[in-house]
Structure formats: C-alpha cells, structure tokens
Short mmCIF file of C-alpha atoms and ligand atoms in Angstrom, two decimals:
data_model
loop_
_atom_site.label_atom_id
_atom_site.label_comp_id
_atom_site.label_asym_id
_atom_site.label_seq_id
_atom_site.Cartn_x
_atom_site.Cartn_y
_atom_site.Cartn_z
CA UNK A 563 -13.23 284.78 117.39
CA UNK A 564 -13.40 283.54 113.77
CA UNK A 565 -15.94 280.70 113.20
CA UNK A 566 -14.06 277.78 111.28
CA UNK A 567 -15.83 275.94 108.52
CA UNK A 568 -16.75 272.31 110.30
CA UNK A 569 -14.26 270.97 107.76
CA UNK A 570 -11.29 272.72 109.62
CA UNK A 571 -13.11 272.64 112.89
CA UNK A 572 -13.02 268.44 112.64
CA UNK A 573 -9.55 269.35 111.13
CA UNK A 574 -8.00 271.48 113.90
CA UNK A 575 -9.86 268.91 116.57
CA UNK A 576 -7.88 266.07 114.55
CA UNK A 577 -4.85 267.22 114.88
CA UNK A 578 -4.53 269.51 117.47
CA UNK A 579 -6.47 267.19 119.94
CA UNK A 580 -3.74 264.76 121.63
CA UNK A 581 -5.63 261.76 123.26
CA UNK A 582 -3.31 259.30 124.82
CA UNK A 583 -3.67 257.69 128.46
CA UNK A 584 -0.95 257.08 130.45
CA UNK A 585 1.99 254.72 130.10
CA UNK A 586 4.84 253.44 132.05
CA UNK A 587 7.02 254.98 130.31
CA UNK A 588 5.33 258.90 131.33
CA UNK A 589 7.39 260.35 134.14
CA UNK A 590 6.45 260.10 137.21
CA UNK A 591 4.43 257.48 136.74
CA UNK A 592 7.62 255.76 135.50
CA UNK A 593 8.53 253.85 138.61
CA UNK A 594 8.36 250.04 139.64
CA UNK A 595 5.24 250.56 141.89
CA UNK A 596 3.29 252.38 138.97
CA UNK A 597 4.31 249.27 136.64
CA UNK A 598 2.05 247.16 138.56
CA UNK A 599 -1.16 249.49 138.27
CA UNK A 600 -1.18 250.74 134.88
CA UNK A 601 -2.46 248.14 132.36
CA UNK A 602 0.30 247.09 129.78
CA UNK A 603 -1.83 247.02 126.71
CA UNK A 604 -2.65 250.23 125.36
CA UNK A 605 -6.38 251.58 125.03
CA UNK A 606 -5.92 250.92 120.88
CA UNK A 607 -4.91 247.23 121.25
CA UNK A 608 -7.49 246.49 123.75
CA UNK A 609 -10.52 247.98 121.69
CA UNK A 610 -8.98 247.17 118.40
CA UNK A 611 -10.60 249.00 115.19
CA UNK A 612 -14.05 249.94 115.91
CA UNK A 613 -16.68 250.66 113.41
CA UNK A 614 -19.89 252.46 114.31
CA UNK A 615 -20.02 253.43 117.88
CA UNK A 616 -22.31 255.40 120.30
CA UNK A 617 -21.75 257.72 122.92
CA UNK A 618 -24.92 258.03 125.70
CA UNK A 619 -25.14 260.97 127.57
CA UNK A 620 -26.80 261.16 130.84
CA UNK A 621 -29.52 263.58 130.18
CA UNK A 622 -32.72 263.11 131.64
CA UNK A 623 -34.30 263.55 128.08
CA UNK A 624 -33.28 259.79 127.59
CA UNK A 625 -36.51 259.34 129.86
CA UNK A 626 -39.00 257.51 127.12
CA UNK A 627 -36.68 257.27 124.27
CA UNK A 628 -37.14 253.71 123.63
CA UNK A 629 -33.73 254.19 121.64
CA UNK A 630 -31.98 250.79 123.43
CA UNK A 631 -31.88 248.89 120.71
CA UNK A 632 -30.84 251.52 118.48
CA UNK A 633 -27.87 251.99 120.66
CA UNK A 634 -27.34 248.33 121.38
CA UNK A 635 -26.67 248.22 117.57
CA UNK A 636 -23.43 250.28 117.41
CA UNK A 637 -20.13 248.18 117.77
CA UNK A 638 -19.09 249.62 120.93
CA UNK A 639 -20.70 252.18 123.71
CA UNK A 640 -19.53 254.82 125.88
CA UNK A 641 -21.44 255.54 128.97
CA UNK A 642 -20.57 258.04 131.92
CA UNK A 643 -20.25 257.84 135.65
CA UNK A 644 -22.46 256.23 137.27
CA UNK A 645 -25.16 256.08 134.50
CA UNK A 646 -27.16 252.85 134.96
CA UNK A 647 -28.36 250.06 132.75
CA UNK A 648 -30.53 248.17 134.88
CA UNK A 649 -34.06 248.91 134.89
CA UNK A 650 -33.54 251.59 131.66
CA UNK A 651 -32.36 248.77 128.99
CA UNK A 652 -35.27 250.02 127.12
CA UNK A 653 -34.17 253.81 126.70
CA UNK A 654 -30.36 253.22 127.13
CA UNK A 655 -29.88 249.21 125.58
CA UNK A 656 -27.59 246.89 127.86
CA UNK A 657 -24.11 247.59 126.08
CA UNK A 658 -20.69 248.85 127.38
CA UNK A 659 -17.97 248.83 125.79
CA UNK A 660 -16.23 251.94 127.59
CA UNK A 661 -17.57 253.78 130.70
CA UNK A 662 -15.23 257.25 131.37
CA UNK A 663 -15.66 258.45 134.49
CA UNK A 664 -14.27 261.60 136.71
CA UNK A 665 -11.92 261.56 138.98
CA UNK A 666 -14.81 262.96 141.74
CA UNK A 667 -16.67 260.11 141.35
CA UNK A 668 -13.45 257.47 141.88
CA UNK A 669 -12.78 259.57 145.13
CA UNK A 670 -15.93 261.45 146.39
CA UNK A 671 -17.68 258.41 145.95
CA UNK A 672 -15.30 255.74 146.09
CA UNK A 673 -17.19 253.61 148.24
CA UNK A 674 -19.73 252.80 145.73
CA UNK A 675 -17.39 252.99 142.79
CA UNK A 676 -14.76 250.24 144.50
CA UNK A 677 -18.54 248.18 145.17
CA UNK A 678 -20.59 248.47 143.01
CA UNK A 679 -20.99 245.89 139.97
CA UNK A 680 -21.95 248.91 137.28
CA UNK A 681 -18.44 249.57 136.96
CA UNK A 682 -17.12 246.23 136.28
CA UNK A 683 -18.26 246.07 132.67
CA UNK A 684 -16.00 247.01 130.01
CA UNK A 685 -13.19 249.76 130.07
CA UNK A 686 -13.06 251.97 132.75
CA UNK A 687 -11.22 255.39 131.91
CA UNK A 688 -10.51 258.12 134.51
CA UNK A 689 -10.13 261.71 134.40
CA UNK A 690 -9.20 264.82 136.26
CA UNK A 691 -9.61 268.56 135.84
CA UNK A 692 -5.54 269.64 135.78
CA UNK A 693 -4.80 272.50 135.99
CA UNK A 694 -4.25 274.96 132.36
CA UNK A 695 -1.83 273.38 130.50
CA UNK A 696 -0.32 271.81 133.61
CA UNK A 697 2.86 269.54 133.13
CA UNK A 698 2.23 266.18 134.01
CA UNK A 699 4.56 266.51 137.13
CA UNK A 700 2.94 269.39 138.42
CA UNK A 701 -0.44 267.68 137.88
CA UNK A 702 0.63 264.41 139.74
CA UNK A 703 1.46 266.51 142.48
CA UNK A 704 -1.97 268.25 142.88
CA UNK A 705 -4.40 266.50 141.11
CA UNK A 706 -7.90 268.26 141.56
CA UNK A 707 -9.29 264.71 143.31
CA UNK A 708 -6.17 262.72 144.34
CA UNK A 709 -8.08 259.26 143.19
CA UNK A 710 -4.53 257.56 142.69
CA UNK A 711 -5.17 255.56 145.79
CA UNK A 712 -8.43 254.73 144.74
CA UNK A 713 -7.45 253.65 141.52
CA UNK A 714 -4.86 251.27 142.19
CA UNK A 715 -6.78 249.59 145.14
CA UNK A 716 -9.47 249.05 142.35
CA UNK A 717 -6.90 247.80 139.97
CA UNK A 718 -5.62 245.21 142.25
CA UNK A 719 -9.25 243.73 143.00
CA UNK A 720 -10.15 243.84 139.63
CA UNK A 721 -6.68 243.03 137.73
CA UNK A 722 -8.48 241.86 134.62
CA UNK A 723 -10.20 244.94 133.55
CA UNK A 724 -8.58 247.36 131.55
CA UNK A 725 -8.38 250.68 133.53
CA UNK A 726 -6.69 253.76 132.29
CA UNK A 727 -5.88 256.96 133.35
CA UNK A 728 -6.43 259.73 130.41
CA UNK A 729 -3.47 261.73 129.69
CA UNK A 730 -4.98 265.26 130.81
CA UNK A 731 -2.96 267.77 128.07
CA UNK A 732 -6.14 267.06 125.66
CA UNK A 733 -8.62 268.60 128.02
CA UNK A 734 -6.76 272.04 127.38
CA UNK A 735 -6.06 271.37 123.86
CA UNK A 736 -9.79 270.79 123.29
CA UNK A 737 -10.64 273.46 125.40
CA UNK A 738 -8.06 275.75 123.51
CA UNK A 739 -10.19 275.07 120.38
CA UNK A 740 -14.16 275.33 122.14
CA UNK A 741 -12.39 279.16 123.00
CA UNK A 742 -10.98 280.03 119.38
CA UNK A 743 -14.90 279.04 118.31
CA UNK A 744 -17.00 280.77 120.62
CA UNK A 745 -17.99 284.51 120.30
CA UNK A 746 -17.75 285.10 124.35
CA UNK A 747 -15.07 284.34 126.73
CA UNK A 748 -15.39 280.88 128.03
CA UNK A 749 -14.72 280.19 131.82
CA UNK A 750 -11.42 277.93 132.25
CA UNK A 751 -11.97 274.45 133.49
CA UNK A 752 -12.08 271.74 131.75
CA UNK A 753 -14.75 270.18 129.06
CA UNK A 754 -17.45 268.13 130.53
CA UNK A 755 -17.18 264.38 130.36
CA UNK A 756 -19.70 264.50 127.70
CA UNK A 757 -17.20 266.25 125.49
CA UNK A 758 -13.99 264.41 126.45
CA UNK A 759 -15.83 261.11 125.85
CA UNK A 760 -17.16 262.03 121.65
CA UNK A 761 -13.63 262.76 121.10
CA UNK A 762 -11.74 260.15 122.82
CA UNK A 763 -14.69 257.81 120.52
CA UNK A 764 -13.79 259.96 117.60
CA UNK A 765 -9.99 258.76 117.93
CA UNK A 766 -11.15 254.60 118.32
CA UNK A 767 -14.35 254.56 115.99
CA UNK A 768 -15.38 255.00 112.05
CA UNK A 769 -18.06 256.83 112.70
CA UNK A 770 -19.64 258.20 116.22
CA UNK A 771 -23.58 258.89 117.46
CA UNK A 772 -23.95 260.91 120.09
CA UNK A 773 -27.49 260.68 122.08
CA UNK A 774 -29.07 263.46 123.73
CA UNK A 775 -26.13 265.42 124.10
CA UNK A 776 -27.71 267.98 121.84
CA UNK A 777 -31.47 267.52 123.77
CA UNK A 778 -34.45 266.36 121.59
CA UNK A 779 -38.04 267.29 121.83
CA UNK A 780 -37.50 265.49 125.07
CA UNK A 781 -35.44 267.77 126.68
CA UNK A 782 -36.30 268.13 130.14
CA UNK A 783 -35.45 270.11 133.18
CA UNK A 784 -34.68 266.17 134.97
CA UNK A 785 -30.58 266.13 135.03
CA UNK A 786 -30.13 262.15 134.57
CA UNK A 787 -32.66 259.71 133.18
CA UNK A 788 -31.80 257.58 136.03
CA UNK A 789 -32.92 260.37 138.89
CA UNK A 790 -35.40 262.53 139.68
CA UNK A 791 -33.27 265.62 140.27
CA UNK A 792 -34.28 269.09 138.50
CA UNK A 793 -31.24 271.36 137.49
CA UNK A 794 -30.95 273.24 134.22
CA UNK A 795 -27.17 273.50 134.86
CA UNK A 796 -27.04 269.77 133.85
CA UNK A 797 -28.40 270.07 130.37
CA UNK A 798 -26.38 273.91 129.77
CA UNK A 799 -23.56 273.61 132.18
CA UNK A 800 -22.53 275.90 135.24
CA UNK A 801 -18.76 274.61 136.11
CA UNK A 802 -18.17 272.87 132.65
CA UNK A 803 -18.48 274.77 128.90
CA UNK A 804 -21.45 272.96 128.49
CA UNK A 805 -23.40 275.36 125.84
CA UNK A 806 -20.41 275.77 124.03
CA UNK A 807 -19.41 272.15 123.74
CA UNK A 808 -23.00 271.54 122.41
CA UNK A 809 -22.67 274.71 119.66
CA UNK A 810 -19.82 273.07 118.36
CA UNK A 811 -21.11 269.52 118.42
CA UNK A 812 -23.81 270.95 116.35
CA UNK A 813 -21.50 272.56 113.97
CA UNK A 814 -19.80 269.31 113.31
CA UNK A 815 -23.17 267.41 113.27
CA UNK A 816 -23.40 265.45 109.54
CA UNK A 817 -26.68 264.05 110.83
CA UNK A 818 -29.77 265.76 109.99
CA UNK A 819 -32.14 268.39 112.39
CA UNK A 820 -34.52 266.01 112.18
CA UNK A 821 -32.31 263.24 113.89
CA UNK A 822 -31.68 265.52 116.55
CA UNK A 823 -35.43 266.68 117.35
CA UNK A 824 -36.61 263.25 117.10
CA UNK A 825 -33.94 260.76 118.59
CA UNK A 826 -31.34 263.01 120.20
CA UNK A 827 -29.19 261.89 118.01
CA UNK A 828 -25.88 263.70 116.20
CA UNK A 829 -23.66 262.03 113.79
CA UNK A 830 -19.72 263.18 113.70
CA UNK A 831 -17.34 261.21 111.87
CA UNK A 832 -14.44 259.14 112.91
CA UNK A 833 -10.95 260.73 112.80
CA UNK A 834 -9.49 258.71 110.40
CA UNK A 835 -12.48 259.18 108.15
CA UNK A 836 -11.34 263.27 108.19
CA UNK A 837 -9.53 264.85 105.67
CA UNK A 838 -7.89 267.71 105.59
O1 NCC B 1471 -23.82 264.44 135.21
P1 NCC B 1471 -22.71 263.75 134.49
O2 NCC B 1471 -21.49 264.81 134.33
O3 NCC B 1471 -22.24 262.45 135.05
O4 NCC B 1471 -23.18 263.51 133.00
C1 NCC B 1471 -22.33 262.92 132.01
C2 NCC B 1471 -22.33 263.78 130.75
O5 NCC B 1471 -23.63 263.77 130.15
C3 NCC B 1471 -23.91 265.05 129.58
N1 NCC B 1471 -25.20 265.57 130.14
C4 NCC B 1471 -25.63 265.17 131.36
C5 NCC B 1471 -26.83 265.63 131.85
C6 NCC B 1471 -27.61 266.49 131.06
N2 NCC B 1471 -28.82 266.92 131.46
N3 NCC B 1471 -27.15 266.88 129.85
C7 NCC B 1471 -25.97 266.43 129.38
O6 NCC B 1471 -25.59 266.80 128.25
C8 NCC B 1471 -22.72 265.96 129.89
O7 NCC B 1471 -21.87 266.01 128.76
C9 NCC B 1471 -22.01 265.23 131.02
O8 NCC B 1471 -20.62 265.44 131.02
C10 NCC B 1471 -19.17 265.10 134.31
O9 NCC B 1471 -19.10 265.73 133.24
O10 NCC B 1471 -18.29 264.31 134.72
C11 NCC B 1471 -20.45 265.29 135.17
O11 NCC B 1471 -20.30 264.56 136.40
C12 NCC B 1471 -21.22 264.86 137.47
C13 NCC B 1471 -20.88 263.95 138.68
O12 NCC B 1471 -19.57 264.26 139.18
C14 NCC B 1471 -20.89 262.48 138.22
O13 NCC B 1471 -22.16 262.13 137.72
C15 NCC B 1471 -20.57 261.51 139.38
O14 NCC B 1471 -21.55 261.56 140.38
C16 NCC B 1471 -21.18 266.34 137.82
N4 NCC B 1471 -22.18 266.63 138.85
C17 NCC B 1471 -21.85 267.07 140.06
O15 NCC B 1471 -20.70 267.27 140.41
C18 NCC B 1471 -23.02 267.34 141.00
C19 NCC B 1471 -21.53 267.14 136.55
O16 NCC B 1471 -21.46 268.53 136.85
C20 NCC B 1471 -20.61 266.81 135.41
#
C-alpha cells in the first residue's frame, strides 16, 4: 500500500470521510414513531462553530498527568464510554461537551447507562459496529447490539439532551482509508471509538488535541485511568485497528514529539482548516 503524504492523507480523510448522524428523513428510521426519538436539531446546530477542542482518551497513562486544566481550556471536550470525571478532575479537567459511546455499553450495560448521572452531561452520541459497507436497512435489521430500545427509553427520560445516533457508512469509509495506509492487511471491524471520535471532532472544531491516544512517557500496561485493570490490548488493540489508527494519527500529528512524550498530546487540524 502506498503511504500518502499527511497533506492528502487529511485530504482523502476530508473528503472521503462522510460523518452525518441520523435524521428523520433516513429510511427506516423515517416513520412517525422514530420522529419522536431522534432529536430535531442536527449535531452542527446544537454545537455551533467550535474553536479549539480536545478529545480524551481513556488510557490508563492519563494516571498523573495533571493535564485537567489544560484540557478544561479547549472550547469543547469529547470523552468516551463510561470514562469518569469525578475524583480524576485533576488528570482529566471537569468538561464535556460530547461523550460518544458504543452501542455495547447502551445495551450490555444499560442498566448503569439509563442510571447513572455521568451520562447526563452534554451530547451523547451512539455507535455500532455494522456490518462492511452495510446499507442502512440491512444494518437496522441486525445491528451488532440492538440498543434501539435502549436508546429511545433513554430519550424519553431525558428529552432535553441531545442524543444521536451516528450514521455508520463513515466507520467503513475511515476504515477503507486506515487499509490503503497500512503496509499489512488490517482485520475488518470497525475503528475504535478513539478514532471515530478525532474525526467526528475534526468535522465540528478549528483545531483538535488528542490526549494519550498516542501514549506518553506514561504509558502504562493499566487499560483506563479510572481502573485498575492490566491489558496491553487496550493501549494496541485486539478487536479494533488500534496500532494502525495510532500510525496514522501520528502521521497527521502537526504537534511536536516532544508534545507527545511529555503530555500525550497530538495536534490535527480542523477540516475546514484543510486544503487540498
Ligand atoms: O476502552 P474504551 O474503548 O472505552 O476506550 C475509549 C477509547 O480510548 C482509547 N484507548 C483506551 C485505552 C487505552 N489504553 N488506550 C487507548 O488508546 C481507544 O481509542 C478507545 O476507543 C471502544 O472503542 O468503544 C472501547 O470500548 C470498550 C468498552 O466497550 C467500553 O469501555 C464500555 O464498557 C471496549 N472494551 C471491552 O469491550 C472489554 C474496548 O475494546 C473498546
């Protein structure tokens, strides 16, 4: 496979890269019942234009970071999952302006999800692992974790908070492109949430930094800062491309090596801020 240029690589991920969530409008979600679920704004007009944003992965390498406040700068956050704030405002700040989570979580654990107050900040996006290049219909139909139950229940106790469900042709698109870049063949399923969630805040922001997605001098064997759980898999993926989301994160990086040893941190640039 031919390594593009990051130019072309933030080029091709511009414009090949289709991030929408779903609408009333999408067959099959078309119908009177769905009308009352999905939220009538779109993700744009709810967020507005956002300037400088950060995206927090879940690594356990966030352990000791003291980078809260340096987060807590940006204009608006994305967080993952069940990633906590309280009790690790130091090393994660207090923010959230978006929290994307999987559609495992909504269902696997949808007792905690529908209780617990974590979730009731901000936007909530959800997404599911469809299958290759699925059509939508054919997706709706056999959804990896059917959390469309779980979803609307949570939608009509919390009517007020803007919930979407991510449109899930970009996870193959993106994928499409992590395959054209990598020298080895890549296993198919889907991009981690890390990924989905730099690009969806490349799309919405100016400019986006991403913490300890490419680990620091911190980087640990502990798979979330907020548990004490050992697995390397976390950190260089076993069901998700991890490594090869993280090469080409570090392709794109317009931070420094320095920034990424000492704070985790890698800088990519807004969409609209590419040109091509
Ligand atoms: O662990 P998870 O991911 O919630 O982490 C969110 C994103 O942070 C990045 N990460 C995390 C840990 C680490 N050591 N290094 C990292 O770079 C990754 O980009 C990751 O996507 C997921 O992607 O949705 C995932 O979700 C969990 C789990 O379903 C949720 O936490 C809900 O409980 C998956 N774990 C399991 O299924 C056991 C994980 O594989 C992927």
């Amino acid at each position: 496979a031919a390594k593009l240029s990051p130019e072309k690589l933030l080029c091709q991920l511009r414009d090949r890269v289709n991030i929408t969530m779903i609408q009333g409008s999408d067959s099959p979600f078309d119908t009177s019942e769905w009308q009352q679920y999905l939220p009538g704004k779109s993700l744009n007009e709810t967020v507005g234009h956002l300037g400088h944003c950060a995206v927090v992965s879940s690594a356990g390498s966030l352990r000791s970071s003291h980078l809260g406040q340096e987060i807590d700068s940006h204009d608006a956050i994305l967080r993952f999952n069940g990633a906590p704030i309280k009790g690790f405002e130091e090393d994660v700040g207090q923010k959230t302006t978006i929290r994307l989570v999987n559609s495992q979580l909504v269902t696997v654990e949808e007792q905690q999800f529908q209780r617990e107050a974590l979730y009731n900040t901000g936007i909530l996006i959800v997404w599911d692992p469809a299958p290759y290049h699925a059509e939508i219909h054919e997706w709706y139909k056999k959804p990896d974790y059917n959390f469309f139950d779980s979803y609307k229940l949570y939608r009509s106790t919390h009517p007020e908070q803007p919930f979407y469900i991510l449109n899930p042709k970009m996870q193959w698109q993106l994928w499409d492109i992590l395959q054209e870049n990598s020298p080895e063949q890549i296993q198919p399923n889907p991009p981690s949430s890390g990924m989905l969630g730099i690009v969806i805040m490349m799309t919405l922001c100016d400019k986006v930094d991403v913490y300890e997605f490419l680990p620091s001098k911190r980087q640990t064997d502990i798979c979330h800062y907020y548990q004490k759980f050992h697995d390397r898999a976390c950190t260089m993926g076993a069901y998700h491309p991890l490594l090869f989301e993280k090469n080409l994160v570090k392709h794109i990086n317009q931070g420094t090596d320095e920034d990424i040893y000492i704070h985790g941190k890698a800088t990519l640039p807004g969409f609209r801020n590419v040109r091509c």
